Tab-separated table of N, CA, C and O in Angstrom:
chain	number	residue	atom	x	y	z
G	1	MET	N	12.716	-21.853	1.114
G	1	MET	CA	13.894	-22.892	0.991
G	1	MET	C	13.703	-23.935	0.389
G	1	MET	O	13.660	-25.145	1.464
G	2	SER	N	13.257	-24.738	-0.824
G	2	SER	CA	13.336	-26.176	-0.706
G	2	SER	C	14.457	-26.041	-1.720
G	2	SER	O	15.310	-25.859	-2.353
G	3	MET	N	15.301	-27.089	-1.079
G	3	MET	CA	16.259	-28.230	-1.914
G	3	MET	C	16.243	-29.149	-2.773
G	3	MET	O	15.704	-30.000	-2.460
G	4	VAL	N	17.021	-29.083	-3.649
G	4	VAL	CA	16.607	-30.227	-5.039
G	4	VAL	C	17.384	-31.198	-4.650
G	4	VAL	O	19.240	-31.455	-4.403
G	5	HIS	N	17.099	-33.004	-4.440
G	5	HIS	CA	18.487	-33.906	-4.022
G	5	HIS	C	18.708	-34.255	-4.750
G	5	HIS	O	17.833	-35.173	-6.328
G	6	VAL	N	20.090	-34.550	-5.658
G	6	VAL	CA	21.465	-34.790	-6.646
G	6	VAL	C	21.157	-35.372	-7.014
G	6	VAL	O	20.647	-36.328	-7.358
G	7	ALA	N	21.717	-36.071	-6.513
G	7	ALA	CA	22.179	-37.375	-5.771
G	7	ALA	C	22.158	-37.688	-4.199
G	7	ALA	O	22.499	-38.011	-3.770
G	8	PRO	N	21.057	-38.734	-4.204
G	8	PRO	CA	20.245	-39.231	-3.187
G	8	PRO	C	21.290	-39.987	-1.960
G	8	PRO	O	22.131	-40.234	-1.160
G	9	GLU	N	21.631	-41.781	-3.264
G	9	GLU	CA	22.916	-42.018	-2.580
G	9	GLU	C	24.402	-41.385	-1.917
G	9	GLU	O	24.626	-42.124	-1.593
G	10	ALA	N	24.826	-40.547	-2.604
G	10	ALA	CA	25.402	-39.105	-2.133
G	10	ALA	C	25.462	-38.695	-0.882
G	10	ALA	O	26.902	-36.772	-1.082
G	11	HIS	N	24.527	-38.524	-0.607
G	11	HIS	CA	23.748	-37.148	0.018
G	11	HIS	C	24.424	-36.059	-0.346
G	11	HIS	O	24.243	-34.681	0.089
G	12	LEU	N	23.626	-34.882	-1.588
G	12	LEU	CA	24.205	-34.394	-2.074
G	12	LEU	C	22.819	-32.993	-2.363
G	12	LEU	O	22.195	-33.536	-3.368
G	13	VAL	N	22.886	-32.265	-2.308
G	13	VAL	CA	21.199	-31.241	-2.309
G	13	VAL	C	21.565	-29.892	-3.409
G	13	VAL	O	23.291	-29.970	-2.846
G	14	LEU	N	21.009	-29.745	-4.518
G	14	LEU	CA	21.154	-28.408	-4.373
G	14	LEU	C	19.718	-27.067	-4.118
G	14	LEU	O	19.132	-28.016	-3.775
G	15	ASP	N	20.966	-25.591	-4.119
G	15	ASP	CA	19.737	-24.831	-3.716
G	15	ASP	C	19.770	-24.066	-4.808
G	15	ASP	O	20.953	-23.386	-5.467
G	16	PRO	N	18.430	-24.328	-5.052
G	16	PRO	CA	18.522	-23.266	-6.520
G	16	PRO	C	17.997	-22.071	-6.348
G	16	PRO	O	18.759	-21.266	-8.215
G	17	LEU	N	18.302	-21.655	-5.220
G	17	LEU	CA	18.396	-19.816	-5.548
G	17	LEU	C	19.826	-19.484	-5.542
G	17	LEU	O	20.294	-18.128	-6.231
G	18	THR	N	20.234	-20.227	-5.072
G	18	THR	CA	22.151	-19.922	-5.480
G	18	THR	C	22.953	-20.977	-6.421
G	18	THR	O	23.807	-20.071	-6.492
G	19	SER	N	22.037	-22.396	-6.385
G	19	SER	CA	23.156	-22.682	-7.707
G	19	SER	C	24.424	-23.448	-6.233
G	19	SER	O	25.190	-23.419	-7.307
G	20	LEU	N	23.949	-23.344	-5.301
G	20	LEU	CA	24.774	-24.372	-4.282
G	20	LEU	C	24.952	-26.044	-4.440
G	20	LEU	O	23.498	-26.337	-3.857
G	21	LEU	N	25.296	-26.449	-4.831
G	21	LEU	CA	25.823	-27.615	-4.655
G	21	LEU	C	26.262	-27.989	-2.975
G	21	LEU	O	27.447	-28.114	-2.615
G	22	ALA	N	25.813	-28.587	-1.770
G	22	ALA	CA	26.255	-29.016	-0.652
G	22	ALA	C	25.834	-30.942	-1.252
G	22	ALA	O	25.224	-31.131	-1.202
G	23	ALA	N	26.852	-30.955	0.492
G	23	ALA	CA	26.638	-32.501	0.670
G	23	ALA	C	25.437	-32.306	1.836
G	23	ALA	O	25.509	-31.158	3.126
G	24	GLU	N	24.548	-33.458	2.492
G	24	GLU	CA	23.471	-32.333	2.727
G	24	GLU	C	24.179	-33.851	4.619
G	24	GLU	O	24.861	-34.513	4.256
G	25	ARG	N	23.579	-32.855	5.788
G	25	ARG	CA	23.739	-33.060	7.088
G	25	ARG	C	22.948	-33.601	7.579
G	25	ARG	O	21.749	-33.248	7.612
G	26	GLU	N	22.932	-34.618	8.426
G	26	GLU	CA	21.667	-34.892	9.737
G	26	GLU	C	22.300	-33.714	10.537
G	26	GLU	O	20.871	-33.400	11.203
G	27	ASP	N	22.810	-32.479	11.121
G	27	ASP	CA	22.401	-32.046	12.015
G	27	ASP	C	22.478	-30.219	11.547
G	27	ASP	O	22.791	-29.645	12.330
G	28	ILE	N	21.969	-29.985	10.917
G	28	ILE	CA	21.374	-28.937	9.851
G	28	ILE	C	19.491	-29.259	9.575
G	28	ILE	O	19.621	-30.539	8.688
G	29	ILE	N	18.797	-27.791	10.025
G	29	ILE	CA	17.551	-28.390	9.876
G	29	ILE	C	17.416	-27.003	9.351
G	29	ILE	O	17.795	-26.112	9.465
G	30	ALA	N	17.191	-27.301	8.074
G	30	ALA	CA	16.338	-26.270	7.466
G	30	ALA	C	14.910	-25.793	6.905
G	30	ALA	O	13.802	-27.085	6.765
G	31	TYR	N	14.427	-25.302	7.345
G	31	TYR	CA	13.695	-24.750	6.969
G	31	TYR	C	12.899	-23.984	6.317
G	31	TYR	O	13.659	-22.874	5.308
G	32	SER	N	11.478	-24.310	5.558
G	32	SER	CA	11.090	-23.560	4.083
G	32	SER	C	10.399	-21.709	4.759
G	32	SER	O	10.251	-21.776	5.543
G	33	MET	N	11.080	-21.546	4.214
G	33	MET	CA	11.045	-19.797	4.429
G	33	MET	C	9.780	-18.678	2.797
G	33	MET	O	8.852	-18.059	3.380
G	34	ASP	N	8.759	-20.380	2.568
G	34	ASP	CA	8.162	-20.195	1.264
G	34	ASP	C	6.380	-19.684	2.120
G	34	ASP	O	5.925	-18.297	1.870
G	35	PRO	N	5.659	-20.175	3.247
G	35	PRO	CA	4.918	-19.168	3.803
G	35	PRO	C	4.736	-18.103	4.244
G	35	PRO	O	4.894	-17.006	4.330
G	36	ILE	N	6.412	-17.867	4.897
G	36	ILE	CA	6.417	-16.153	5.222
G	36	ILE	C	6.695	-15.635	4.205
G	36	ILE	O	6.517	-14.112	4.217
G	37	MET	N	7.701	-15.594	3.195
G	37	MET	CA	7.722	-14.724	2.160
G	37	MET	C	6.411	-14.881	1.453
G	37	MET	O	5.728	-13.180	1.203
G	38	ALA	N	5.502	-15.864	1.857
G	38	ALA	CA	3.969	-14.900	1.173
G	38	ALA	C	3.346	-14.386	2.187
G	38	ALA	O	2.047	-13.412	1.107
G	39	GLN	N	3.456	-14.084	3.196
G	39	GLN	CA	2.942	-12.935	4.349
G	39	GLN	C	3.613	-12.148	3.953
G	39	GLN	O	3.547	-10.890	4.262
G	40	LEU	N	4.839	-12.233	3.855
G	40	LEU	CA	5.452	-10.723	3.707
G	40	LEU	C	4.794	-10.064	2.356
G	40	LEU	O	4.955	-8.893	2.170
G	41	ASP	N	4.473	-10.627	1.341
G	41	ASP	CA	4.039	-10.150	0.312
G	41	ASP	C	2.682	-9.258	0.645
G	41	ASP	O	2.685	-8.958	-0.524
G	42	GLU	N	2.712	-9.789	0.999
G	42	GLU	CA	0.757	-9.395	1.867
G	42	GLU	C	0.559	-8.320	2.350
G	42	GLU	O	0.166	-7.175	1.513
G	43	LEU	N	1.570	-8.335	3.193
G	43	LEU	CA	2.301	-6.918	3.596
G	43	LEU	C	2.535	-5.713	2.933
G	43	LEU	O	3.085	-4.723	3.100
G	44	ASP	N	3.411	-6.543	1.461
G	44	ASP	CA	3.877	-5.059	0.360
G	44	ASP	C	2.426	-4.803	0.583
G	44	ASP	O	2.787	-2.952	-0.615
G	45	LYS	N	2.035	-5.565	0.104
G	45	LYS	CA	0.851	-4.884	-1.372
G	45	LYS	C	-0.023	-4.008	-0.219
G	45	LYS	O	-0.153	-2.890	-0.608
G	46	ILE	N	-0.439	-4.305	1.420
G	46	ILE	CA	-0.638	-3.220	2.025
G	46	ILE	C	-0.175	-2.177	2.164
G	46	ILE	O	-1.005	-1.459	1.991
G	47	ALA	N	1.231	-2.648	2.175
G	47	ALA	CA	1.815	-1.231	2.379
G	47	ALA	C	1.847	-0.663	1.434
G	47	ALA	O	1.990	0.761	1.478
G	48	ASP	N	1.747	-0.787	0.289
G	48	ASP	CA	1.811	-0.105	-0.824
G	48	ASP	C	0.043	0.747	-0.921
G	48	ASP	O	0.316	1.549	-1.472
G	49	ASP	N	-0.568	-0.119	-1.002
G	49	ASP	CA	-2.743	0.047	-0.543
G	49	ASP	C	-1.986	1.383	0.429
G	49	ASP	O	-2.654	2.298	0.359
G	50	LEU	N	-1.113	1.290	1.797
G	50	LEU	CA	-1.460	2.652	2.004
G	50	LEU	C	-0.634	3.951	1.626
G	50	LEU	O	-0.959	5.002	1.728
G	51	ILE	N	0.170	3.364	0.882
G	51	ILE	CA	0.904	4.305	0.288
G	51	ILE	C	-0.672	5.686	-0.449
G	51	ILE	O	-0.584	6.677	-1.105
G	52	ASN	N	-0.781	4.152	-1.990
G	52	ASN	CA	-1.694	4.789	-2.031
G	52	ASN	C	-2.838	5.944	-2.280
G	52	ASN	O	-3.807	5.954	-2.709
G	53	SER	N	-3.540	5.072	-0.901
G	53	SER	CA	-4.410	5.643	0.437
G	53	SER	C	-3.751	7.989	-0.319
G	53	SER	O	-5.149	8.673	0.167
G	54	LEU	N	-2.532	8.326	-0.221
G	54	LEU	CA	-2.315	9.524	0.043
G	54	LEU	C	-2.741	10.185	-1.314
G	54	LEU	O	-2.479	10.964	-1.115
G	55	SER	N	-3.174	9.201	-2.003
G	55	SER	CA	-2.530	10.044	-3.688
G	55	SER	C	-4.281	9.705	-3.794
G	55	SER	O	-4.960	9.128	-3.672
G	56	PRO	N	-4.937	10.955	-4.322
G	56	PRO	CA	-6.577	10.725	-5.088
G	56	PRO	C	-6.886	10.258	-6.033
G	56	PRO	O	-8.145	10.193	-6.419
G	57	SER	N	-5.601	10.123	-6.195
G	57	SER	CA	-5.443	9.307	-8.716
G	57	SER	C	-5.372	8.309	-8.579
G	57	SER	O	-5.632	7.745	-9.103
G	58	LYS	N	-5.708	7.177	-7.176
G	58	LYS	CA	-4.796	6.275	-6.973
G	58	LYS	C	-5.532	5.606	-6.786
G	58	LYS	O	-6.641	5.349	-5.998
G	59	GLU	N	-5.946	3.988	-7.459
G	59	GLU	CA	-6.845	2.771	-6.586
G	59	GLU	C	-6.619	2.517	-6.170
G	59	GLU	O	-5.482	1.992	-5.249
G	60	LEU	N	-8.008	2.328	-4.669
G	60	LEU	CA	-7.042	1.812	-3.559
G	60	LEU	C	-7.534	-0.894	-3.615
G	60	LEU	O	-8.271	-0.207	-4.884
G	61	MET	N	-6.755	-0.684	-2.626
G	61	MET	CA	-7.365	-2.345	-3.035
G	61	MET	C	-8.863	-2.399	-2.972
G	61	MET	O	-9.540	-4.180	-3.612
G	62	ASN	N	-9.273	-2.311	-1.927
G	62	ASN	CA	-10.676	-2.772	-1.788
G	62	ASN	C	-11.754	-1.637	-2.753
G	62	ASN	O	-13.446	-1.852	-1.736
G	63	SER	N	-11.643	-1.189	-2.987
G	63	SER	CA	-12.126	-0.194	-3.438
G	63	SER	C	-13.531	-0.601	-5.377
G	63	SER	O	-12.239	-1.414	-5.905
G	64	PHE	N	-13.778	-0.475	-5.099
G	64	PHE	CA	-15.112	-0.756	-6.363
G	64	PHE	C	-14.011	-0.396	-8.061
G	64	PHE	O	-13.297	0.803	-7.768
G	65	PRO	N	-14.184	-1.034	-9.382
G	65	PRO	CA	-13.484	0.127	-10.409
G	65	PRO	C	-14.840	0.740	-10.712
G	65	PRO	O	-15.082	0.925	-10.415
G	66	GLY	N	-13.255	2.140	-11.176
G	66	GLY	CA	-13.672	3.149	-11.312
G	66	GLY	C	-13.495	4.242	-10.902
G	66	GLY	O	-14.407	4.915	-11.178
G	67	ARG	N	-13.626	3.812	-9.134
G	67	ARG	CA	-13.319	5.310	-8.113
G	67	ARG	C	-12.575	5.148	-8.335
G	67	ARG	O	-12.117	5.470	-6.818
G	68	GLU	N	-11.646	5.414	-8.435
G	68	GLU	CA	-10.017	5.984	-9.159
G	68	GLU	C	-10.263	7.693	-9.009
G	68	GLU	O	-9.143	8.142	-7.708
G	69	GLN	N	-11.282	7.939	-9.288
G	69	GLN	CA	-10.417	9.615	-8.534
G	69	GLN	C	-12.404	10.183	-8.165
G	69	GLN	O	-12.368	11.260	-7.328
G	70	THR	N	-12.135	9.432	-7.179
G	70	THR	CA	-13.202	10.047	-5.438
G	70	THR	C	-12.582	10.709	-5.605
G	70	THR	O	-13.962	11.240	-4.628
G	71	SER	N	-11.356	10.137	-4.915
G	71	SER	CA	-11.037	11.869	-3.063
G	71	SER	C	-11.348	12.647	-4.181
G	71	SER	O	-10.875	13.150	-3.184
G	72	TYR	N	-10.735	13.260	-5.292
G	72	TYR	CA	-10.049	13.914	-5.630
G	72	TYR	C	-11.644	15.292	-6.199
G	72	TYR	O	-11.475	15.831	-5.398
G	73	HIS	N	-12.850	13.659	-6.197
G	73	HIS	CA	-13.368	15.479	-6.626
G	73	HIS	C	-14.522	15.357	-5.219
G	73	HIS	O	-15.144	16.595	-5.835
G	74	ALA	N	-14.551	14.549	-4.594
G	74	ALA	CA	-14.819	14.822	-3.000
G	74	ALA	C	-14.568	15.863	-2.185
G	74	ALA	O	-14.523	16.680	-1.913
G	75	GLY	N	-12.646	15.762	-2.842
G	75	GLY	CA	-12.182	17.078	-1.931
G	75	GLY	C	-12.220	18.107	-2.058
G	75	GLY	O	-12.507	18.899	-1.872
G	76	PHE	N	-12.334	18.411	-4.579
G	76	PHE	CA	-13.193	19.412	-4.893
G	76	PHE	C	-13.514	20.487	-4.838
G	76	PHE	O	-13.770	21.632	-4.311
G	77	TYR	N	-15.041	19.611	-3.919
G	77	TYR	CA	-16.457	20.043	-4.018
G	77	TYR	C	-16.552	20.244	-2.826
G	77	TYR	O	-16.463	21.059	-2.600
G	78	GLY	N	-16.343	19.298	-1.652
G	78	GLY	CA	-15.594	19.911	-0.415
G	78	GLY	C	-14.932	21.090	-0.240
G	78	GLY	O	-15.785	22.296	0.621
G	79	ASN	N	-13.918	21.980	-0.699
G	79	ASN	CA	-13.428	22.870	0.153
G	79	ASN	C	-14.134	24.083	-1.054
G	79	ASN	O	-13.908	24.949	-0.695
G	80	THR	N	-14.334	23.119	-1.641
G	80	THR	CA	-15.697	24.929	-2.794
G	80	THR	C	-16.620	25.457	-1.806
G	80	THR	O	-16.630	26.734	-1.664
G	81	PHE	N	-17.055	24.623	-1.359
G	81	PHE	CA	-18.529	24.706	-0.755
G	81	PHE	C	-17.881	25.714	0.662
G	81	PHE	O	-18.446	26.700	0.860
G	82	TYR	N	-17.241	24.904	1.596
G	82	TYR	CA	-17.008	25.462	2.193
G	82	TYR	C	-15.486	27.162	1.639
G	82	TYR	O	-15.998	27.888	2.693
G	83	GLY	N	-14.857	26.892	1.213
G	83	GLY	CA	-14.691	28.592	0.285
G	83	GLY	C	-15.910	29.273	-0.300
G	83	GLY	O	-16.367	30.937	1.244
G	84	VAL	N	-17.301	28.888	-0.744
G	84	VAL	CA	-17.496	29.700	-0.427
G	84	VAL	C	-18.561	30.201	0.778
G	84	VAL	O	-19.200	31.641	1.189
G	85	ILE	N	-18.722	29.697	1.334
G	85	ILE	CA	-19.174	29.469	3.450
G	85	ILE	C	-19.030	30.376	3.717
G	85	ILE	O	-19.367	31.719	3.980
G	86	VAL	N	-16.901	30.362	3.804
G	86	VAL	CA	-16.328	31.625	4.078
G	86	VAL	C	-16.432	32.354	3.595
G	86	VAL	O	-16.424	33.681	4.508
G	87	GLY	N	-16.309	32.492	2.296
G	87	GLY	CA	-16.180	33.657	1.931
G	87	GLY	C	-17.336	34.614	1.805
G	87	GLY	O	-17.543	36.083	2.171
G	88	LEU	N	-18.629	33.797	1.872
G	88	LEU	CA	-19.864	34.545	2.186
G	88	LEU	C	-20.008	35.327	3.714
G	88	LEU	O	-20.768	36.287	3.498
G	89	GLY	N	-19.294	34.621	4.579
G	89	GLY	CA	-19.592	35.100	5.761
G	89	GLY	C	-18.490	36.286	5.984
G	89	GLY	O	-18.252	37.351	6.994
G	90	VAL	N	-16.969	36.367	5.543
G	90	VAL	CA	-16.533	37.627	5.176
G	90	VAL	C	-16.999	38.578	4.485
G	90	VAL	O	-16.964	39.519	5.125
G	91	ALA	N	-17.906	38.399	3.755
G	91	ALA	CA	-18.898	39.082	3.121
G	91	ALA	C	-19.460	40.193	3.995
G	91	ALA	O	-20.382	41.567	3.787
G	92	GLY	N	-20.307	39.303	4.344
G	92	GLY	CA	-21.167	39.424	5.536
G	92	GLY	C	-20.362	40.315	6.989
G	92	GLY	O	-21.175	41.539	6.968
G	93	LEU	N	-19.713	40.167	7.245
G	93	LEU	CA	-18.699	40.057	7.803
G	93	LEU	C	-18.795	42.086	7.252
G	93	LEU	O	-18.180	42.764	8.231
G	94	MET	N	-18.041	41.658	6.532
G	94	MET	CA	-17.617	43.559	6.052
G	94	MET	C	-18.270	43.794	4.831
G	94	MET	O	-18.509	45.803	5.905
G	95	LEU	N	-20.003	43.544	5.188
G	95	LEU	CA	-21.106	44.881	5.053
G	95	LEU	C	-21.729	44.950	6.713
G	95	LEU	O	-21.967	46.355	6.598
G	96	LEU	N	-21.504	44.670	7.738
G	96	LEU	CA	-21.627	44.657	8.770
G	96	LEU	C	-20.798	46.096	8.853
G	96	LEU	O	-21.166	47.408	9.848
G	97	VAL	N	-19.805	45.428	8.739
G	97	VAL	CA	-18.859	47.218	9.849
G	97	VAL	C	-18.944	48.070	8.508
G	97	VAL	O	-18.430	49.073	9.353
G	98	MET	N	-18.837	47.832	7.078
G	98	MET	CA	-19.063	48.694	6.711
G	98	MET	C	-20.542	50.185	7.300
G	98	MET	O	-19.492	51.429	6.747
G	99	GLY	N	-21.479	49.028	7.243
G	99	GLY	CA	-22.830	49.758	7.320
G	99	GLY	C	-22.892	50.587	8.805
G	99	GLY	O	-22.842	51.934	9.097
G	100	ALA	N	-21.592	49.511	10.275
G	100	ALA	CA	-22.362	50.381	11.149
G	100	ALA	C	-21.363	51.710	11.449
G	100	ALA	O	-21.174	52.343	11.862
G	101	LEU	N	-19.464	51.897	10.545
G	101	LEU	CA	-18.840	53.027	10.046
G	101	LEU	C	-19.315	54.042	9.267
G	101	LEU	O	-18.797	54.591	8.915
G	102	GLY	N	-20.567	53.507	8.936
G	102	GLY	CA	-21.254	54.564	7.651
G	102	GLY	C	-20.229	54.750	6.570
G	102	GLY	O	-20.574	55.735	6.058
G	103	VAL	N	-20.182	53.979	5.880
G	103	VAL	CA	-19.220	53.780	4.769
G	103	VAL	C	-19.488	53.803	3.894
G	103	VAL	O	-19.544	55.200	2.469
G	104	MET	N	-20.425	53.252	3.322
G	104	MET	CA	-21.864	52.238	2.426
G	104	MET	C	-22.666	53.972	2.815
G	104	MET	O	-23.092	55.124	3.163
């Protein structure tokens, strides 16, 4: 929060964010919130990146360009592979059971 000294001889200051004109007083200490706001902006970016990590089509902060669909493709191929493995296992088990029961 920066104050603008409008009339230093009259001890008048102006808050540019709220457009408040007030008398400057010696007993009030005003701290600048600019460094804290910069850190909050950085934390906001990190929080948005954490939310974006839940979607396979969103780009992450520290990823290389052109890798937006990497999680989507990896999930598709991984699930397809495990689906084929489980399907072949179930089909093989059914063949063993049908052979043991003499249905074939």
